[in-house]
Coordinates of C-alpha atoms in Angstrom, one line a residue:
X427 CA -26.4 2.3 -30.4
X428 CA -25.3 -1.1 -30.2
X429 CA -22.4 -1.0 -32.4
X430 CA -20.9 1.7 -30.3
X431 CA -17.8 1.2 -27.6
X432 CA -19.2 1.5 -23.8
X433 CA -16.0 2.4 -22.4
X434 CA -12.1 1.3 -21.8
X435 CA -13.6 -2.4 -20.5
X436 CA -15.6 -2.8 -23.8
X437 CA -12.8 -2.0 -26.3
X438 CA -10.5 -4.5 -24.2
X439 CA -8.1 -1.6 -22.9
X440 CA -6.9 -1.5 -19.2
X441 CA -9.9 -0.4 -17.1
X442 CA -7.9 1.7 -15.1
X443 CA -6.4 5.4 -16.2
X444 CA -2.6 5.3 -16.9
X445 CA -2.2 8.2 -13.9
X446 CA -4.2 6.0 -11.3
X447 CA -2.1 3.3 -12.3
X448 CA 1.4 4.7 -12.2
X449 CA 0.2 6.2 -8.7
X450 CA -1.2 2.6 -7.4
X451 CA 2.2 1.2 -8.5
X452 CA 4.8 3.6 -7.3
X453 CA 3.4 5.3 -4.1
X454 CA 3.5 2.2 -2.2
X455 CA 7.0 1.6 -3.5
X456 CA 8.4 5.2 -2.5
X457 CA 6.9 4.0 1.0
X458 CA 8.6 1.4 1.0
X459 CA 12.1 2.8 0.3
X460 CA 11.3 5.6 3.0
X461 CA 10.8 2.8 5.2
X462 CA 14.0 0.9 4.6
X463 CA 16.1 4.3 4.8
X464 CA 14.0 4.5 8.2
X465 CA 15.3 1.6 9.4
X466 CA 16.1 2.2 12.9
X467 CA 12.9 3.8 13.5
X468 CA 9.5 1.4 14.7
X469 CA 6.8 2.9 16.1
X470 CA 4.7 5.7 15.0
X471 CA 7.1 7.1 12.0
X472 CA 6.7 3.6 10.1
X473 CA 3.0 3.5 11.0
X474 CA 2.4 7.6 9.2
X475 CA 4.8 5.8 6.5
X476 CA 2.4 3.7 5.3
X477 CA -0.6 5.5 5.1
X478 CA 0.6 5.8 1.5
X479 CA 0.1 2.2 0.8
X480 CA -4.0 2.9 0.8
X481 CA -3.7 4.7 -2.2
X482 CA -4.0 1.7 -4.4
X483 CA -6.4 0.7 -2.5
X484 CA -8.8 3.3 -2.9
X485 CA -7.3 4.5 -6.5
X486 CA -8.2 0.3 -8.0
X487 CA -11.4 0.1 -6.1
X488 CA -12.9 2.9 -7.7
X489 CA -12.0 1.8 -11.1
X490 CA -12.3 -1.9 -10.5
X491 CA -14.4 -2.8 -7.6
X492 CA -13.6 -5.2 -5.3
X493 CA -10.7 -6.7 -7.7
X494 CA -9.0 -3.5 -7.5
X495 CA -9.6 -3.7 -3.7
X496 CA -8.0 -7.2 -3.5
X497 CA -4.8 -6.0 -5.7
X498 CA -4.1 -3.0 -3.5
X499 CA -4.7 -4.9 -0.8
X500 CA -2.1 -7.5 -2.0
X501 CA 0.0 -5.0 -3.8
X502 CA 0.5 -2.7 -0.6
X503 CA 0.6 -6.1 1.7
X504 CA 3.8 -7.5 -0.6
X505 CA 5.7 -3.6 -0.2
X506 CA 5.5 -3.7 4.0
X507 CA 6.8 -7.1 4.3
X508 CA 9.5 -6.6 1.8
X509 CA 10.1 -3.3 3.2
X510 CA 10.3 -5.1 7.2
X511 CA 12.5 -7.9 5.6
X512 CA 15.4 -5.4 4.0
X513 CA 14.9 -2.8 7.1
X514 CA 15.7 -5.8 9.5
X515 CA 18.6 -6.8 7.4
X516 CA 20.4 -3.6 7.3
X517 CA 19.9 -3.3 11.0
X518 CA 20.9 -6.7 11.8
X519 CA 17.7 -6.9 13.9
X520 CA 14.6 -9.6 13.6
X521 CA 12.3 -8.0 11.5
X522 CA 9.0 -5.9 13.0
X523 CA 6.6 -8.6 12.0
X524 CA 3.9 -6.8 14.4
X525 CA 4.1 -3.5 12.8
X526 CA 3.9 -5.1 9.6
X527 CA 0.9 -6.8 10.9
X528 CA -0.5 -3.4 11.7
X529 CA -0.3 -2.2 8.8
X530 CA -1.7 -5.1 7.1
X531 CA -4.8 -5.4 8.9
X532 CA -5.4 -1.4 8.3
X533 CA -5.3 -1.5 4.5
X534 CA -7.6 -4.8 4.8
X535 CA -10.2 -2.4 6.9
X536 CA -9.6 0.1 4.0
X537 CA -9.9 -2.2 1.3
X538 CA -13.2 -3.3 2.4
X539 CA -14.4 0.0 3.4
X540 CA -13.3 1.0 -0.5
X541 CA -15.3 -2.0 -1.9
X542 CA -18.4 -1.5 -0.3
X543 CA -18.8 2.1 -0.6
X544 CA -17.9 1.3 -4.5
X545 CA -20.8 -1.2 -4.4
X546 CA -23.4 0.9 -2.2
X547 CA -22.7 3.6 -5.3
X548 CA -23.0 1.2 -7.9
X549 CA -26.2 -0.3 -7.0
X550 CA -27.8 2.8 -6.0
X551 CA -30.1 3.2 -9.0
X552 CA -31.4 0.2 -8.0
X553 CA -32.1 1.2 -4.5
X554 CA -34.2 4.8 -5.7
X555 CA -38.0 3.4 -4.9
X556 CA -39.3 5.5 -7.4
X557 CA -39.2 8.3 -9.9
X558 CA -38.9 12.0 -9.2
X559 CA -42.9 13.5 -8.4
X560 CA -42.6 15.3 -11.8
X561 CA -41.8 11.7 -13.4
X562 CA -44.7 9.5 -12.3
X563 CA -47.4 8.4 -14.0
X564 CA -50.7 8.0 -12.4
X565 CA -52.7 5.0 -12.5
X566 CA -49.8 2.6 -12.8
X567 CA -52.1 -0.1 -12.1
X568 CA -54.5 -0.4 -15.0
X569 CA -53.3 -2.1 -18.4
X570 CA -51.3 0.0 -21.3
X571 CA -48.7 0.2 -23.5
X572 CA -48.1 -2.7 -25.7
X573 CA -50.1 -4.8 -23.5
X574 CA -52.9 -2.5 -24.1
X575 CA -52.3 -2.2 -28.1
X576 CA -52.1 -5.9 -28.2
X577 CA -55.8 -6.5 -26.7
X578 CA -57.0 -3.4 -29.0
X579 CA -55.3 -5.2 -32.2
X580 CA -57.4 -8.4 -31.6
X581 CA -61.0 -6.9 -30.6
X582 CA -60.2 -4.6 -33.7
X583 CA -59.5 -7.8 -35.9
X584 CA -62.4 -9.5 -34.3
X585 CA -64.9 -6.1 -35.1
X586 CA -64.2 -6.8 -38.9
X587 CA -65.9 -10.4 -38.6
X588 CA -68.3 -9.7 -36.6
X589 CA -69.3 -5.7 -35.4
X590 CA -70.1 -3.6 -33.7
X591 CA -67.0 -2.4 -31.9
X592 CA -66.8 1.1 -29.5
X593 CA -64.4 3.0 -27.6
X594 CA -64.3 5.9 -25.2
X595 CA -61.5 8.0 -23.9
X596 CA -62.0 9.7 -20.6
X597 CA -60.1 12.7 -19.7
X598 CA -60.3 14.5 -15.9
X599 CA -61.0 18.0 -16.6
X600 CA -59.0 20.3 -15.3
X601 CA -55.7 18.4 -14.9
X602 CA -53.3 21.3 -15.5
X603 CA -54.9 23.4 -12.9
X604 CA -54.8 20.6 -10.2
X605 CA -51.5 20.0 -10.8
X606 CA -50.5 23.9 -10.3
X607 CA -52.8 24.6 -7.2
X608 CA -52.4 21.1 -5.5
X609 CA -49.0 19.3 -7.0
X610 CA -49.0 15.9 -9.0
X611 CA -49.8 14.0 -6.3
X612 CA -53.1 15.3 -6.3
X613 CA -53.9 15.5 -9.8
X614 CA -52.5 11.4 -10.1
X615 CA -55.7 11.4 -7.0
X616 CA -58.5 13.1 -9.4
X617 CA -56.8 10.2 -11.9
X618 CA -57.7 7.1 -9.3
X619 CA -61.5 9.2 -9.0
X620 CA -62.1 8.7 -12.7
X621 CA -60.4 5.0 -13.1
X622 CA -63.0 4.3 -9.8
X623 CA -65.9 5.9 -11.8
X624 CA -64.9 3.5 -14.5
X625 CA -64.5 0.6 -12.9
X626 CA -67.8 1.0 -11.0
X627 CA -70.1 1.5 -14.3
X628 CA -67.4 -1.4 -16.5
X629 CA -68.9 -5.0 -17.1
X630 CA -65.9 -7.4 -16.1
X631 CA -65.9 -8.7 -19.9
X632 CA -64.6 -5.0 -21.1
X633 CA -61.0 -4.2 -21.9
X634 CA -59.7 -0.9 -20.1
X635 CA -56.7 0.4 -19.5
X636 CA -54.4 3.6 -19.5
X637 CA -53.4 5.3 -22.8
X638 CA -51.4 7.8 -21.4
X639 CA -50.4 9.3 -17.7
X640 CA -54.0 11.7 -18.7
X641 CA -56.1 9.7 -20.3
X642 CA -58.2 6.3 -19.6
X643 CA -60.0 3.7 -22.7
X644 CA -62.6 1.2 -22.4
X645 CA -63.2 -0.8 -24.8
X646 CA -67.1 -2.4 -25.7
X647 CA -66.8 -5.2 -27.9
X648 CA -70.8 -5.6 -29.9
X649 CA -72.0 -2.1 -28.6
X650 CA -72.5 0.6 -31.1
X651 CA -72.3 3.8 -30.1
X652 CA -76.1 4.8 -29.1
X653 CA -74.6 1.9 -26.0
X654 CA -70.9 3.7 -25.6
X655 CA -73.1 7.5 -25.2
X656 CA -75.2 6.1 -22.7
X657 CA -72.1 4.2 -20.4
X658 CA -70.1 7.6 -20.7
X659 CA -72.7 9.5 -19.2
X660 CA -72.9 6.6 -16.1
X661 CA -68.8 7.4 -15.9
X662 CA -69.6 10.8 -15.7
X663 CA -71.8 11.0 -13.6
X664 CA -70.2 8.5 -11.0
X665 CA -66.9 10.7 -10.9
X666 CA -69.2 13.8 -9.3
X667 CA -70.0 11.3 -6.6
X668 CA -66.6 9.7 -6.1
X669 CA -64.6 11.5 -2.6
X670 CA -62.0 13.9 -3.7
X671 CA -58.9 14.7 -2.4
X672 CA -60.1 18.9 -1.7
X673 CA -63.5 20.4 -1.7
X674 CA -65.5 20.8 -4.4
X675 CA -66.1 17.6 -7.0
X676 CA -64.0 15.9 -10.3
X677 CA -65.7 16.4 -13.7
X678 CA -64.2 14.3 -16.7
X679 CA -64.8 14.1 -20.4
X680 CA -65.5 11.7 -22.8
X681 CA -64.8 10.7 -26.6
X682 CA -66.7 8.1 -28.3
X683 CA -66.0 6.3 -31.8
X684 CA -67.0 3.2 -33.4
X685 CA -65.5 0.8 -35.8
X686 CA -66.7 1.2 -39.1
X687 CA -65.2 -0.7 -42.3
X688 CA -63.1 2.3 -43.8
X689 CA -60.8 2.1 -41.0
X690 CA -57.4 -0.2 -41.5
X691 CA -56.4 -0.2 -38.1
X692 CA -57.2 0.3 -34.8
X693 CA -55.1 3.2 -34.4
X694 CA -57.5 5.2 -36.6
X695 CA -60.4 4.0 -33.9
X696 CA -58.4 5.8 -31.4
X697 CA -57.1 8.8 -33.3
X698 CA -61.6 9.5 -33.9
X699 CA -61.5 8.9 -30.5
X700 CA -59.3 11.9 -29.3
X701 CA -60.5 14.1 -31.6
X702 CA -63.9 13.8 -30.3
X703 CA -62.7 13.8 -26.2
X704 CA -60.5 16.8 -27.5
X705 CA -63.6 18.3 -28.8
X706 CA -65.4 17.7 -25.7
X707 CA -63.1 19.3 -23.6
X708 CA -62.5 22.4 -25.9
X709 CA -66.6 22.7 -25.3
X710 CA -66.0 23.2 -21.6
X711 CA -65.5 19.3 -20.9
X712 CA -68.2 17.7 -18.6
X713 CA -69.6 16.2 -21.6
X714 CA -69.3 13.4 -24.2
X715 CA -68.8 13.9 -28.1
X716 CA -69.4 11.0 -30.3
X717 CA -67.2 10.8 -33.5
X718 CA -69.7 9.8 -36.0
X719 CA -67.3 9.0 -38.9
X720 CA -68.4 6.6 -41.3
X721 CA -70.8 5.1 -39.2
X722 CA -74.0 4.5 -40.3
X723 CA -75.9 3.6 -37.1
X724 CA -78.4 5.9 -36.3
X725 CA -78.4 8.1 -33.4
X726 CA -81.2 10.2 -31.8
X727 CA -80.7 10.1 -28.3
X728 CA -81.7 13.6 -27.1
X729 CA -78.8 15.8 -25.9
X730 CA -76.1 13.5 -27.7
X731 CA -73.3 15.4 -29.3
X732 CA -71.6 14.3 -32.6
X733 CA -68.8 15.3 -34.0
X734 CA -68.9 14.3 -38.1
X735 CA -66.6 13.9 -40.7
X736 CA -66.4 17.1 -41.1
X737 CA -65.5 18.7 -38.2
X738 CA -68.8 19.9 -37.8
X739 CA -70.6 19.3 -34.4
X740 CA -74.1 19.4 -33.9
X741 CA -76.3 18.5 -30.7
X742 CA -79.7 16.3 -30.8
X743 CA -82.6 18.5 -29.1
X744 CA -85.1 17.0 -27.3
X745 CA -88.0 16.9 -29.5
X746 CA -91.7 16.8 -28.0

């Protein structure tokens, strides 16, 4: 929720832990003193010395970023020269400005190191090219969501003033079953099979798009629904011939409904809809159902099936 805290930097508190920071301060320090009590040894003993002095480095970087690399950096830079100053005056000697330069220069490797491995984990979401298999949606391409609502809104509103207004919902049969024999992948391929079927048999002035990772809608703007049977059967029928990703052929089902003046909103268009492609595919799919609601349009075609008002669903015979 928005009016909750996101953390120490969002309350205004010290964006490193008390513990990191007492370690970042003091480690470097205690190397320090060990390496003014040390002062008559150079070499290799003052080098192992300050190894300690990457602690901050590492500790700020991976609460801070590269700021927290730049403080240890400076913080473990200011102990070894203080440290080579005071070890030079207690020996009377010059001080060992090329050790100190040593160390310098490997806590500046470190620091860097630090800050870039804090970045390369910090921008990693951003790097993932896509979901997990079980996370994607097939046919990304086509419109839907709130895109899609907005264009069924306005054809809705546009169907009051001036009908007839259809839609279908396609559905490839099956789906669970290809996903469990041939994985997602697949099944997201019998999905491009049925938005190709649709897109071959769609006029370019109809709205279609995706309502869901399962289910496609086209939209016919002035086509009743004698016009929306006879289009689903064309889908239909030009899945079977569409190539498929395993032997054998994709089936899909359909669900028609049409605007009628009862309805409020376009929602309730769609909601007829599914019931009908639900009905379809509880029939053995393969088929279209037309949600007759309130409709008064007359439909004969032989072998239509209509779903009315009342959940009863009866098929046209062909009549001689």
């Amino acid at each position: 929720m928005k009016g909750d805290s996101a953390g120490p930097e969002a309350t205004g508190s010290f964006p490193v832990p008390t513990h990191a920071f007492l370690l970042s301060a003091f480690v470097p320090a205690l190397a320090a003193v060990a390496r003014i009590a040390l002062h008559g040894e150079v070499g290799t003993l003052a080098l192992l010395i300050w190894l300690a002095g990457l602690v901050p480095v590492f500790l700020l970087t991976r609460y801070m970023g590269w700021r927290g690399a730049l403080l240890g950096l400076v913080w473990t830079s200011a102990m070894v020269v203080l440290a080579e100053l005071f070890a030079a005056l207690l020996a009377g000697s010059s001080p060992e400005w090329s050790l100190a330069g040593v160390v310098v220069a490997v806590t500046a490797s470190a620091a860097l190191a630090a800050g870039l491995e804090r970045q390369w984990w910090a921008e990693g979401p951003q790097r993932v090219p896509a979901a997990p298999e079980r996370d994607r949606q097939c046919a990304e391409g086509l419109p839907s969501g709130e895109i899609l609502d907005y264009f069924l809104d306005k054809l809705f509103e546009a169907a009051r003033r001036t009908p007839p207004l259809s839609i279908i919902l396609f559905a490839v049969d099956r789906y669970d079953e290809y996903t469990e024999l041939y994985g997602e992948t697949k099944a997201c391929a019998a999905m491009e099979v049925a938005v190709n079927a649709l897109q071959a048999q769609t006029r370019a002035s109809n709205v279609y798009g995706r309502v869901d990772d399962r289910t496609l809608i086209v939209v016919l703007q002035g086509e009743g629904l004698a016009v929306a049977h006879a289009f689903s059967n064309r889908v239909l029928e030009e899945a079977t011939l569409q190539p498929v990703p395993w032997s054998g052929r994709i089936t899909l089902s359909g669900g028609a409904a049409g605007y009628d003046p009862t309805m409020q909103a376009s929602e309730t268009l769609v909601a007829q809809a599914r019931q009908a492609l639900e009905t379809a595919q509880r029939m053995g799919g393969e088929r279209v159902v037309i949600s007759k609601g309130a409709s008064e349009e007359t439909l004969v075609a032989p072998g239509m099936v209509i779903l009315h008002s009342d959940g009863q669903v009866r098929e046209i015979r062909e009549t001689v």
